[in-house]
PDB file of C-alpha atoms and ligand atoms in Angstrom:
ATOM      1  CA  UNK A1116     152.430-192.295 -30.233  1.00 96.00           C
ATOM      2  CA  UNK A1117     153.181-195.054 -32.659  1.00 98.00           C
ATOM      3  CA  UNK A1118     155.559-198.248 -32.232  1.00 98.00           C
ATOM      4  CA  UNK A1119     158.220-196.233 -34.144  1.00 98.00           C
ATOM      5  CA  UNK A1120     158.159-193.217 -31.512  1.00 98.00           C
ATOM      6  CA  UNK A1121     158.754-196.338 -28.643  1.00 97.00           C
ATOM      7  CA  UNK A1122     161.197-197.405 -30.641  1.00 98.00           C
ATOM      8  CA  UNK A1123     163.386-194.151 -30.755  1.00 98.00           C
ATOM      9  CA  UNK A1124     162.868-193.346 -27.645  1.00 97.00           C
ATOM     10  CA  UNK A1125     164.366-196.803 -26.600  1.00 97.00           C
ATOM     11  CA  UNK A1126     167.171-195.586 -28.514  1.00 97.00           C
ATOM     12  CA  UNK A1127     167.762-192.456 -27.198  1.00 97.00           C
ATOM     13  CA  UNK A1128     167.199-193.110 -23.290  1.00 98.00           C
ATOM     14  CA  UNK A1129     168.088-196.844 -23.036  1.00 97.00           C
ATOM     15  CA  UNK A1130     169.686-198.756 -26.018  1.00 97.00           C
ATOM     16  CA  UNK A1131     172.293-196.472 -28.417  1.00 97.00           C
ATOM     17  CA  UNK A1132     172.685-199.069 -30.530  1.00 97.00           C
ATOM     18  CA  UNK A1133     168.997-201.051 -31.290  1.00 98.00           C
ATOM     19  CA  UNK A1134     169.392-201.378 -34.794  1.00 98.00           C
ATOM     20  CA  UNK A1135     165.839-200.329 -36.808  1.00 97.00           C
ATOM     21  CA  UNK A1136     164.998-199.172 -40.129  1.00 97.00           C
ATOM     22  CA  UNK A1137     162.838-196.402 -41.177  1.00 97.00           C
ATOM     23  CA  UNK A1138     162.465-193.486 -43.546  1.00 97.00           C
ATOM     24  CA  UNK A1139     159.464-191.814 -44.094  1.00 97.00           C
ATOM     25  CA  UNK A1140     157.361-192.336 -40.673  1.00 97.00           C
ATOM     26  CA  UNK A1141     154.114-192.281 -42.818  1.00 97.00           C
ATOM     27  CA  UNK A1142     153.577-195.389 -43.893  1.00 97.00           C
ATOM     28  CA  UNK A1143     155.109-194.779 -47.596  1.00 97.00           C
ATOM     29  CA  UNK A1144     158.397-196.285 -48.339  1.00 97.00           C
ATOM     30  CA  UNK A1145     158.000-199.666 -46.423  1.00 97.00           C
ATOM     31  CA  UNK A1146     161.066-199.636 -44.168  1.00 98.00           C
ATOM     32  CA  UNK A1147     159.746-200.309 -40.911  1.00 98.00           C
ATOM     33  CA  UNK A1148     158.186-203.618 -40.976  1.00 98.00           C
ATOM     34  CA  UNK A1149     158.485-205.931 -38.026  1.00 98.00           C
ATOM     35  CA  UNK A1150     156.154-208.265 -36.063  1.00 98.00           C
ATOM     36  CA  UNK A1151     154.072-206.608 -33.548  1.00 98.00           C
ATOM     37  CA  UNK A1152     152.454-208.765 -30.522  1.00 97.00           C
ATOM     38  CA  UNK A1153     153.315-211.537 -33.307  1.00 96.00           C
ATOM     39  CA  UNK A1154     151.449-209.688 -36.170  1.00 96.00           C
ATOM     40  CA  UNK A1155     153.379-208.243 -39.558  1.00 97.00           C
ATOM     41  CA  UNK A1156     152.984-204.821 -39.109  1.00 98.00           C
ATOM     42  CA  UNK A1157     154.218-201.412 -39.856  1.00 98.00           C
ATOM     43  CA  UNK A1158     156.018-200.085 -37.027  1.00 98.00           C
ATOM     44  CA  UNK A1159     155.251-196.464 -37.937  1.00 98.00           C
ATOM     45  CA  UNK A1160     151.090-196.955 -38.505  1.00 98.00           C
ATOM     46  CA  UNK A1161     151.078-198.634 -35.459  1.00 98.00           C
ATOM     47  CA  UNK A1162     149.342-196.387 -32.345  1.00 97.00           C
ATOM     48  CA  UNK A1163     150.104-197.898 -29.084  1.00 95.00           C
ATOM     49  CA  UNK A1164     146.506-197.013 -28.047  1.00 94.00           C
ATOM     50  CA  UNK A1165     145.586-200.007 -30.040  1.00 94.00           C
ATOM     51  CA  UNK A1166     147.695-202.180 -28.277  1.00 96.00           C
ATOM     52  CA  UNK A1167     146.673-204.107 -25.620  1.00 94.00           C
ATOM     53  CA  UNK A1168     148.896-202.319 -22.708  1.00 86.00           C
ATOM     54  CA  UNK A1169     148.278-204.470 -19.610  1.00 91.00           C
ATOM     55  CA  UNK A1170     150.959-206.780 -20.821  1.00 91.00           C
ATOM     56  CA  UNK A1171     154.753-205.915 -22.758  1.00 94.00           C
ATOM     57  CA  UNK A1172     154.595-205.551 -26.582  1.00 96.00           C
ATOM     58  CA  UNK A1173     156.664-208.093 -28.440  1.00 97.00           C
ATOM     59  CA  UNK A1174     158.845-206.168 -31.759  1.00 98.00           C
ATOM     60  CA  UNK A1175     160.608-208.835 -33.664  1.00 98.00           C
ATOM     61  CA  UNK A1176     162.148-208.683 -36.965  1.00 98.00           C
ATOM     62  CA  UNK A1177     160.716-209.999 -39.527  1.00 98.00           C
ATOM     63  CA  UNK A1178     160.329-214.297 -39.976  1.00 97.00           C
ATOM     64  CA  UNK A1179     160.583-215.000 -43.315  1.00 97.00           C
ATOM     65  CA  UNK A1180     164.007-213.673 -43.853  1.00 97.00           C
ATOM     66  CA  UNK A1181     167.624-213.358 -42.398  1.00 97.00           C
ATOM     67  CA  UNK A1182     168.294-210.784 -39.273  1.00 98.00           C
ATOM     68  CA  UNK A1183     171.253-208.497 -39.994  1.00 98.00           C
ATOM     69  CA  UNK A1184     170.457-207.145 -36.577  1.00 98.00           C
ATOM     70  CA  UNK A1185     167.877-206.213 -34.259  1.00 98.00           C
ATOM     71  CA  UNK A1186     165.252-205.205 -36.226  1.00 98.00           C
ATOM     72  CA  UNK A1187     166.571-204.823 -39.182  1.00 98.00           C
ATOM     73  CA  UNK A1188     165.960-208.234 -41.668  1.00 98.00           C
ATOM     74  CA  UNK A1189     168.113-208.835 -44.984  1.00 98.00           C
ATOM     75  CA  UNK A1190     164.948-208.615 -47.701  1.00 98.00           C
ATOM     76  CA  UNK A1191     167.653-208.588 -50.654  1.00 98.00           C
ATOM     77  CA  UNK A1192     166.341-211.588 -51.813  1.00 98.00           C
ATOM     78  CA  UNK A1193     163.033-210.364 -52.700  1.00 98.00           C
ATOM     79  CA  UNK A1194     164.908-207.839 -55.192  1.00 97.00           C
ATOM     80  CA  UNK A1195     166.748-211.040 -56.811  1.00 97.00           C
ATOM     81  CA  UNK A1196     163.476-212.058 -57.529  1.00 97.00           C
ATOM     82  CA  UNK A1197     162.281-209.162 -59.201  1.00 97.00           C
ATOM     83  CA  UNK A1198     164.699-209.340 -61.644  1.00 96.00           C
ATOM     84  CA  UNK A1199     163.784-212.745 -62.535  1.00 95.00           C
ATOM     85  CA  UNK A1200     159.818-211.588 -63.464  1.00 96.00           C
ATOM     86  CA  UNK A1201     160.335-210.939 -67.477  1.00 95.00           C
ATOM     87  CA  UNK A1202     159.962-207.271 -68.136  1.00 96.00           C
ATOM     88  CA  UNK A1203     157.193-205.170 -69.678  1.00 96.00           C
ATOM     89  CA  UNK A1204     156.659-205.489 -73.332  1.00 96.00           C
ATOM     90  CA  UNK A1205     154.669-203.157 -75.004  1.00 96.00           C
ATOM     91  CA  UNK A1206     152.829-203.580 -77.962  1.00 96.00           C
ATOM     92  CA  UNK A1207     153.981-201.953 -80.991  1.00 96.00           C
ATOM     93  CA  UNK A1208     152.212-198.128 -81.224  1.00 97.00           C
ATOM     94  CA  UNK A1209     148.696-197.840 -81.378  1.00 96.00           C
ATOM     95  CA  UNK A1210     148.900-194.864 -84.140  1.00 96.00           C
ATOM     96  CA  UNK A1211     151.834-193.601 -86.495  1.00 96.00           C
ATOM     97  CA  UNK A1212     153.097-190.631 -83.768  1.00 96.00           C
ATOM     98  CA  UNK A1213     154.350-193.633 -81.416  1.00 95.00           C
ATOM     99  CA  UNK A1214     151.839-193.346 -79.010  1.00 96.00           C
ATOM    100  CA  UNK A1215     149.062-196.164 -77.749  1.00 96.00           C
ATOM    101  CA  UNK A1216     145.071-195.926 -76.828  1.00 95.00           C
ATOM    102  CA  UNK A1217     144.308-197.603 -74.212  1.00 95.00           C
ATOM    103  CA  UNK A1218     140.906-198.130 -72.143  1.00 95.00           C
ATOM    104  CA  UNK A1219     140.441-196.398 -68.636  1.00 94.00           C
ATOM    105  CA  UNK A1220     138.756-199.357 -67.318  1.00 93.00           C
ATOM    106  CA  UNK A1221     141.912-202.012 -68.299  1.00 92.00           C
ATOM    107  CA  UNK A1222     144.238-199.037 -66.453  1.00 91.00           C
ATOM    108  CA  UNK A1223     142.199-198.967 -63.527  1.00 91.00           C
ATOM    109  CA  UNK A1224     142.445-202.651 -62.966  1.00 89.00           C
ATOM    110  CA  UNK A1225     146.365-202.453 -62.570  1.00 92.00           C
ATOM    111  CA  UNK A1226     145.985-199.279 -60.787  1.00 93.00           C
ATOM    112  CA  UNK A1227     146.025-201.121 -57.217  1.00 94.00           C
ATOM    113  CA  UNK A1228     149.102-203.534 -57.615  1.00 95.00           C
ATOM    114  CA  UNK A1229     151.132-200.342 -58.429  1.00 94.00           C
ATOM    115  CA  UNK A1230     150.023-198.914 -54.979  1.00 96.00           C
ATOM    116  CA  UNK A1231     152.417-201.537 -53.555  1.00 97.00           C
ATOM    117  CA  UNK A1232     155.509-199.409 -51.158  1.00 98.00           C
ATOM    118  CA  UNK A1233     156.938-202.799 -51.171  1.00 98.00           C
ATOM    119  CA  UNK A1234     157.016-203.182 -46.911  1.00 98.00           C
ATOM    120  CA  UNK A1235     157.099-207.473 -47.518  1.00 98.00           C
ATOM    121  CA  UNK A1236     155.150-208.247 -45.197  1.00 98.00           C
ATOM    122  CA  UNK A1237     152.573-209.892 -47.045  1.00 98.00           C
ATOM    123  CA  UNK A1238     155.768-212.096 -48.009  1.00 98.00           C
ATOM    124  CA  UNK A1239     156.197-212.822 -44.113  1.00 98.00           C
ATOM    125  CA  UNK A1240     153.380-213.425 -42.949  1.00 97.00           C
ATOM    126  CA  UNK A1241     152.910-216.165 -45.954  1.00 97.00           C
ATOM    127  CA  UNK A1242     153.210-220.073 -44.956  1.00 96.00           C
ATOM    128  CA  UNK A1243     155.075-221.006 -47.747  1.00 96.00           C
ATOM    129  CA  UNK A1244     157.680-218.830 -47.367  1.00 97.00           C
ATOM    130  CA  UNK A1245     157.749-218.273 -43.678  1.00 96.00           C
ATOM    131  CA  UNK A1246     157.085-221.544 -42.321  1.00 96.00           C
ATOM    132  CA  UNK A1247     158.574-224.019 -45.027  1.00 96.00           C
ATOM    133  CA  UNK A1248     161.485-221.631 -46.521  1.00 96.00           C
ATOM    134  CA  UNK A1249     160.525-222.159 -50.327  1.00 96.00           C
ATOM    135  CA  UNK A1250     162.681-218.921 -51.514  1.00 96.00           C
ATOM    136  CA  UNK A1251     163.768-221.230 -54.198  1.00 96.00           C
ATOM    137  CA  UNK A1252     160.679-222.475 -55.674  1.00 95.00           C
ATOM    138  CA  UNK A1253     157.862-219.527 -54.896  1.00 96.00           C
ATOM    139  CA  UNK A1254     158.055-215.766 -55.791  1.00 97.00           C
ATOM    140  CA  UNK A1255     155.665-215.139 -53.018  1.00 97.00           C
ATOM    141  CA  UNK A1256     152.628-212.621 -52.748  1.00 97.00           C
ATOM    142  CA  UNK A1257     154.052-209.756 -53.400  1.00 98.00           C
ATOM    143  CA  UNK A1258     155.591-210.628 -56.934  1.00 97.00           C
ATOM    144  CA  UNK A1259     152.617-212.533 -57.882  1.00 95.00           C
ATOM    145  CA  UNK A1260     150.973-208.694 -57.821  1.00 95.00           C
ATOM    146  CA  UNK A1261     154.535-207.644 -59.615  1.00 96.00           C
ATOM    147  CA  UNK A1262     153.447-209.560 -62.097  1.00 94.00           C
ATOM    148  CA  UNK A1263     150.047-209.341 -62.538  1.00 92.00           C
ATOM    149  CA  UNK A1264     150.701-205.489 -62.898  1.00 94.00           C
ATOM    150  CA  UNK A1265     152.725-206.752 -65.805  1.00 95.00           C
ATOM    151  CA  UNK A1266     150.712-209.288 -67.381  1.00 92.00           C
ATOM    152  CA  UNK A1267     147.375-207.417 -66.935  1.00 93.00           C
ATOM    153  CA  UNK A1268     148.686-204.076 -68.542  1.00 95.00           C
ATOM    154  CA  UNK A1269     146.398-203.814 -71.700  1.00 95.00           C
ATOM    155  CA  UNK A1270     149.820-202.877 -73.622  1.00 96.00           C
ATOM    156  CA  UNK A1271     151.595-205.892 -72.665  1.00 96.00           C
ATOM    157  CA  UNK A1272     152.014-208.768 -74.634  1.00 96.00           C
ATOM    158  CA  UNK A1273     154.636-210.633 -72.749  1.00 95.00           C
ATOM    159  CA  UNK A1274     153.784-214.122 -71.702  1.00 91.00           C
ATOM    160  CA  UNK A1275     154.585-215.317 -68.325  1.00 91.00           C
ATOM    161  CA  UNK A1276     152.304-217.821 -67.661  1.00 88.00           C
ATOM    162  CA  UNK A1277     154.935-220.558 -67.954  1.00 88.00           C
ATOM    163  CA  UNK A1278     157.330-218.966 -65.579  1.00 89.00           C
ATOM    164  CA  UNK A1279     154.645-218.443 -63.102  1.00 88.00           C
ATOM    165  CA  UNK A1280     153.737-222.004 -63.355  1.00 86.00           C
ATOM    166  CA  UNK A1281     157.071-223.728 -63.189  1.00 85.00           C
ATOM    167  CA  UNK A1282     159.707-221.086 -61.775  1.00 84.00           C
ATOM    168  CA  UNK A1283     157.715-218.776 -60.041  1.00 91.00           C
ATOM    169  CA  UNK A1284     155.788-221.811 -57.853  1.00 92.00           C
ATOM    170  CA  UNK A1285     152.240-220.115 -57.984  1.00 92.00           C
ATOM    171  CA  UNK A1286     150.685-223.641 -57.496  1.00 91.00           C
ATOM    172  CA  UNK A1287     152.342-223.734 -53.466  1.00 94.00           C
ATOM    173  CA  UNK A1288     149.740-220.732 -52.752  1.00 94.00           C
ATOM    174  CA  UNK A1289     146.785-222.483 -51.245  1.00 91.00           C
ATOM    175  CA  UNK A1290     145.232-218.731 -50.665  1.00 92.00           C
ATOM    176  CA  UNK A1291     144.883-218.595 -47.612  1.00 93.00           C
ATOM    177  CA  UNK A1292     144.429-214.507 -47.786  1.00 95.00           C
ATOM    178  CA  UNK A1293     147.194-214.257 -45.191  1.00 96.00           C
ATOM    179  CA  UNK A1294     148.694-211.543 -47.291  1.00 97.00           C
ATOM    180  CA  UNK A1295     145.639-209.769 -47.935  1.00 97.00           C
ATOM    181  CA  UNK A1296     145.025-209.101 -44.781  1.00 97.00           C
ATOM    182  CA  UNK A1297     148.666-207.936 -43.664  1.00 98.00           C
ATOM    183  CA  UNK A1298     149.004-205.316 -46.758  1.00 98.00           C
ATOM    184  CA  UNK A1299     149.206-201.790 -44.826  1.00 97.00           C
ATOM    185  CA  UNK A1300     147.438-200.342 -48.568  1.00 97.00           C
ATOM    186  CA  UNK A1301     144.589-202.666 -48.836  1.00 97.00           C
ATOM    187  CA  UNK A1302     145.251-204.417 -51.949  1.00 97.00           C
ATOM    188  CA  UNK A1303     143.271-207.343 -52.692  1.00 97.00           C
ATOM    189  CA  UNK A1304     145.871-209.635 -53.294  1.00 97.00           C
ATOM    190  CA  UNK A1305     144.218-212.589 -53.279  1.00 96.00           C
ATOM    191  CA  UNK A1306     140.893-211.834 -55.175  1.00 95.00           C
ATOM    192  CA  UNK A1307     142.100-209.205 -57.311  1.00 94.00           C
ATOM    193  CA  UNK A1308     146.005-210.815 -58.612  1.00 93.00           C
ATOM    194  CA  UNK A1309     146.482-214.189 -57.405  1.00 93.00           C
ATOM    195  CA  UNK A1310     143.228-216.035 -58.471  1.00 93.00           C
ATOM    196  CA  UNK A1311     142.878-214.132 -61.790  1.00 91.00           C
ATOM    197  CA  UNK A1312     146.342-215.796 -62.161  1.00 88.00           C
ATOM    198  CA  UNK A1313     145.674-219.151 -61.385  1.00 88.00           C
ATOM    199  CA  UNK A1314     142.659-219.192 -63.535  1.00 89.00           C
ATOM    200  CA  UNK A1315     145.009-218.570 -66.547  1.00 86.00           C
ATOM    201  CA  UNK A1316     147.521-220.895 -65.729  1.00 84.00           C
ATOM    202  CA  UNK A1317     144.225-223.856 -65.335  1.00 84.00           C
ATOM    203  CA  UNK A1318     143.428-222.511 -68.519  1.00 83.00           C
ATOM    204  CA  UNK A1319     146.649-222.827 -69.972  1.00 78.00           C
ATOM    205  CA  UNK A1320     147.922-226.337 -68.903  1.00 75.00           C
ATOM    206  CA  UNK A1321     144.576-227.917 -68.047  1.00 70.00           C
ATOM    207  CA  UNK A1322     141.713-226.676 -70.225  1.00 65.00           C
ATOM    208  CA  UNK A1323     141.411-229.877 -72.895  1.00 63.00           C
ATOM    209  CA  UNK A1324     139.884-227.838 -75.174  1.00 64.00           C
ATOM    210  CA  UNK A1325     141.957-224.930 -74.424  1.00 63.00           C
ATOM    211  CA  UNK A1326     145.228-226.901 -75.499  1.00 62.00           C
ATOM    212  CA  UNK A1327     143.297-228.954 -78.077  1.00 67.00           C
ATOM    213  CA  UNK A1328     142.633-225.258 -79.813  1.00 65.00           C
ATOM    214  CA  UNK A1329     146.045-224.032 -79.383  1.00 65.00           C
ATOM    215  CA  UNK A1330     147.438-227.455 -80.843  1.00 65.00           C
ATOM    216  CA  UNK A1331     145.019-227.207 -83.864  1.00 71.00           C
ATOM    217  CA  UNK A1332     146.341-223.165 -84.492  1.00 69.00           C
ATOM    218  CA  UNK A1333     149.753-224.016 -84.227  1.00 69.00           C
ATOM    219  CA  UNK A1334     149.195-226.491 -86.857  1.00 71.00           C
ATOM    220  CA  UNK A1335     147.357-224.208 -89.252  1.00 72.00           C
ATOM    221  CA  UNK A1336     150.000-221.576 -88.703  1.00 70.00           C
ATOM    222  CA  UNK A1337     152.724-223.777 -89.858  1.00 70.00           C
ATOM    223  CA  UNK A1338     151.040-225.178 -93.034  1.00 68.00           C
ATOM    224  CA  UNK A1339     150.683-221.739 -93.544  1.00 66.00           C
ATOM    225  CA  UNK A1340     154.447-220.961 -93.462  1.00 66.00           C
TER     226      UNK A1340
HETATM  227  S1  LIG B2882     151.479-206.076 -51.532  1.00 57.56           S
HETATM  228 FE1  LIG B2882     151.018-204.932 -49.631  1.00 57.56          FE
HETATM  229  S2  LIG B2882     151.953-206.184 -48.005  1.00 57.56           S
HETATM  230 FE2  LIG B2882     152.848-206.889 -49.923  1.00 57.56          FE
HETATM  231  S3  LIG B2882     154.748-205.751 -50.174  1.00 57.56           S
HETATM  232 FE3  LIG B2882     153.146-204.586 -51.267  1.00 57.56          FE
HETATM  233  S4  LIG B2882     152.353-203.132 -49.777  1.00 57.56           S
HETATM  234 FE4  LIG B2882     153.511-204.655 -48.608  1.00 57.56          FE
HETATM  235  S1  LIG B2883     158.852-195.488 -41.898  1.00 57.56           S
HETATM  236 FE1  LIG B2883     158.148-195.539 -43.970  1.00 57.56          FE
HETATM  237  S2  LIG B2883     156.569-197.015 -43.913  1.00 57.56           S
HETATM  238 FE2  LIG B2883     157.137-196.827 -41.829  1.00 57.56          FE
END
């Protein structure tokens, strides 16, 4: 029996109206999160065996964002964001039938942030959202992986660095590994997006040779023109 199945049955013998969302029941589409004993959880990969039992279980909505009712939270703003992160941009075709070559190894590296089912709790359970209400100035965890599935993609050749830096608030994570730790599909958030990330951004804006290079090529390109 999993959190979900107490849930129901709540509903059916007790409370007709408890207000909870779900859809799939396997731990795919990333309805049913909701704070377990205090933890961000998954309501429907949750066995009550591995609760402690002697005591009540605690299900709360989630923390880091409005409560339409019960347990149901308003996580619209997370898809406001998404729409913010610039899009995909392929290069132009690899060979004259449209189509691209592309390494396995560069594919499998952006394999993992795609296995995201988008559940948000590694967005809850992060301090900077959850504790100090930042929505304006930090994407949070889960679009810093959005967007290192983007920028990473060895066919893209968008540039987001700036956005991540200024708009997108990467600078308020203090990694913490919070989110790792939460994600119901294991994906190294931390190690595998969010410092990569950070590294380029140093680069970017703080490397003095890095910037003294890209100063020097700018010029060259102009006299060029
Ligand atoms: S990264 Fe993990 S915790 Fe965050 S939204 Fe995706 S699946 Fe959920
Ligand atoms: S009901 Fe789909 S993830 Fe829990």
């Amino acid at each position: 029996m999993v959190v979900l199945d107490a849930v129901h049955d709540i509903q059916r013998t007790q409370a007709g109206d408890l207000a909870c969302r779900w859809n799939c029941k396997a731990g795919k589409c990333g309805s049913c999160s909701a704070e377990i004993n205090g933890m961000p959880k998954l309501m429907c990969m949750t066995r009550l065996s591995e609760l402690p039992i002697d005591k009540p279980i605690t299900i709360e909505p989630m923390k880091a964002f409005p409560v339409i009712k019960d347990l149901i939270n308003d996580v619209s703003w997370n898809f406001q964001v998404k729409k913010q992160i610039k899009k995909f941009k392929p290069r132009p075709p690899d060979a004259p039938d449209g189509t691209w070559r592309m390494a396995q190894e560069d594919i499998d590296r952006v394999q993992e942030f795609r296995k995201c089912i988008e559940c948000f709790l590694c967005q809850d359970v992060c301090h900077v959202l959850r504790d100090h209400q930042m929505h304006d100035r930090f994407i949070g965890p889960r679009f810093l992986i959005y967007a290192a599935a983007l920028e990473m993609h060895p066919l893209d050749v968008e540039d987001r660095t700036e956005q991540l830096r200024n708009a997108h608030g990467i600078g308020y994570c203090n990694i913490t590994q919070f989110c790792t730790k939460v994600c119901p599909v294991n994906i190294e958030i931390t190690d595998n997006g969010i410092i990569p990330f950070k590294e380029r951004v140093v680069d970017r804006f703080y490397d003095p040779f890095g910037w003294l290079w890209r100063w020097l090529k700018r010029k060259s390109d102009r006299l060029k023109r």
